[in-house]
């Protein structure tokens, strides 16, 4: 049986694939969310985007910075800052042959913490809700990084 | 035969590797493009960068924000926002054992849409060219995400 | 023996896993660094974050932009722009079956260049130290991209 086919049979790999898809699709939602607010509030970054909105009027009026849009963008950037390490560390963690239950625990907590983070950021909920959700995801990444370095490191 | 050697023989994996290299190298070009405009236009973010340009004059004059540079940076950030999901979803998609022709279709359309996106953004072409190229790449990512969740999901 | 177990035995893969963990954990440190300076200097992006700092006073006074915080954030973004290609290209490079010594050389130089880049950026050291460290990491990524396209490309 070919190598690649065996991946689709590994439960640890399938769990990883599932949660990677969940967090990356959630992250992609932030792009739509930014577009939605840009169009709804008439707040654009590029003159060519504001053309349709200006309807022949002054385009520059719509090239501005809006706090709601900036909040969504900060939330998106925070996702990138944390989901990139999750995907990278998660992948090599899975290939370091962890226990299924331990791996699932990592992936579930991370995905939950990032969804809670987005809700805390966009509502916004009073602190420390956002800080807490951020740190839970952060610690999951640290734990996978530690597991990799302590089990298969080769400097 | 070792596992890792078998990857280099798998056509689906080789197709993924090729298009990952193409889109990531294209994304890296954006860094050079930012540096090029920063130096050409004398627009810097850090005092130490402007030193050579100021030639003993006032460094602060060159610490400013320029629309051309900001456009390149927004284009770069949009690349990151979309290419990160492509790499992550694409990898687990490849390991979910898809048809070669289907996989190639995904990768080719995505790479094409991102190259067209960059051209639309930097020219800039009138909308909806950029919006369209963005959404094509976005849908490719969604389609891979759906394929993963519907074939090998394990929650 | 299962496929996934074989990865943990491959020295090239273990080297990749190690350096991915190192650079991603280093990148995650930048988040902590941003938080540290935000709290120390009382510079926040969101009103809910500044609440504790304002102690019932005017929250808006702490919603501002500070050069030290912005420097850390630019350094973080530069990490993302370069470490994302490293993880993506590095992974497919490892699976293209390179020599262990060549692969190790790539990974070590990249990790070293990114650590030196952060030091150059945050100190800050006079240019061209930062530009140099950036370009060394950039060239490592280009070299892996070239190795992929010249050995296993499938368009």
Tab-separated table of C-alpha atoms in Angstrom, chain A residues 37-38 41-46 59-74, chain B residues 65 67 70 74, chain C residues 45 63 65:
chain	number	residue	atom	x	y	z
A	37	UNK	CA	-17.747	45.754	7.314
A	38	UNK	CA	-15.782	47.649	4.646
A	41	UNK	CA	-19.625	51.081	6.612
A	42	UNK	CA	-18.148	52.478	3.385
A	43	UNK	CA	-14.554	52.273	4.632
A	44	UNK	CA	-11.971	51.340	2.016
A	45	UNK	CA	-8.217	51.068	1.751
A	46	UNK	CA	-7.956	51.462	-2.040
A	59	UNK	CA	-13.795	58.725	-3.684
A	60	UNK	CA	-11.385	60.035	-1.039
A	61	UNK	CA	-14.201	60.383	1.513
A	62	UNK	CA	-14.379	56.609	1.722
A	63	UNK	CA	-10.633	56.004	2.038
A	64	UNK	CA	-10.458	56.103	5.789
A	65	UNK	CA	-9.762	54.112	8.910
A	66	UNK	CA	-12.626	52.761	10.950
A	67	UNK	CA	-12.360	51.248	14.404
A	68	UNK	CA	-14.723	48.329	13.667
A	69	UNK	CA	-12.792	47.334	10.543
A	70	UNK	CA	-9.462	47.698	12.363
A	71	UNK	CA	-10.737	45.459	15.165
A	72	UNK	CA	-11.610	42.707	12.694
A	73	UNK	CA	-8.199	43.111	11.042
A	74	UNK	CA	-6.366	42.885	14.371
B	65	UNK	CA	3.905	56.501	5.008
B	67	UNK	CA	0.557	55.016	-0.646
B	70	UNK	CA	1.282	50.615	1.620
B	74	UNK	CA	-1.539	45.215	1.729
C	45	UNK	CA	-5.015	48.995	20.658
C	63	UNK	CA	-5.160	53.974	23.009
C	65	UNK	CA	0.680	54.230	18.853
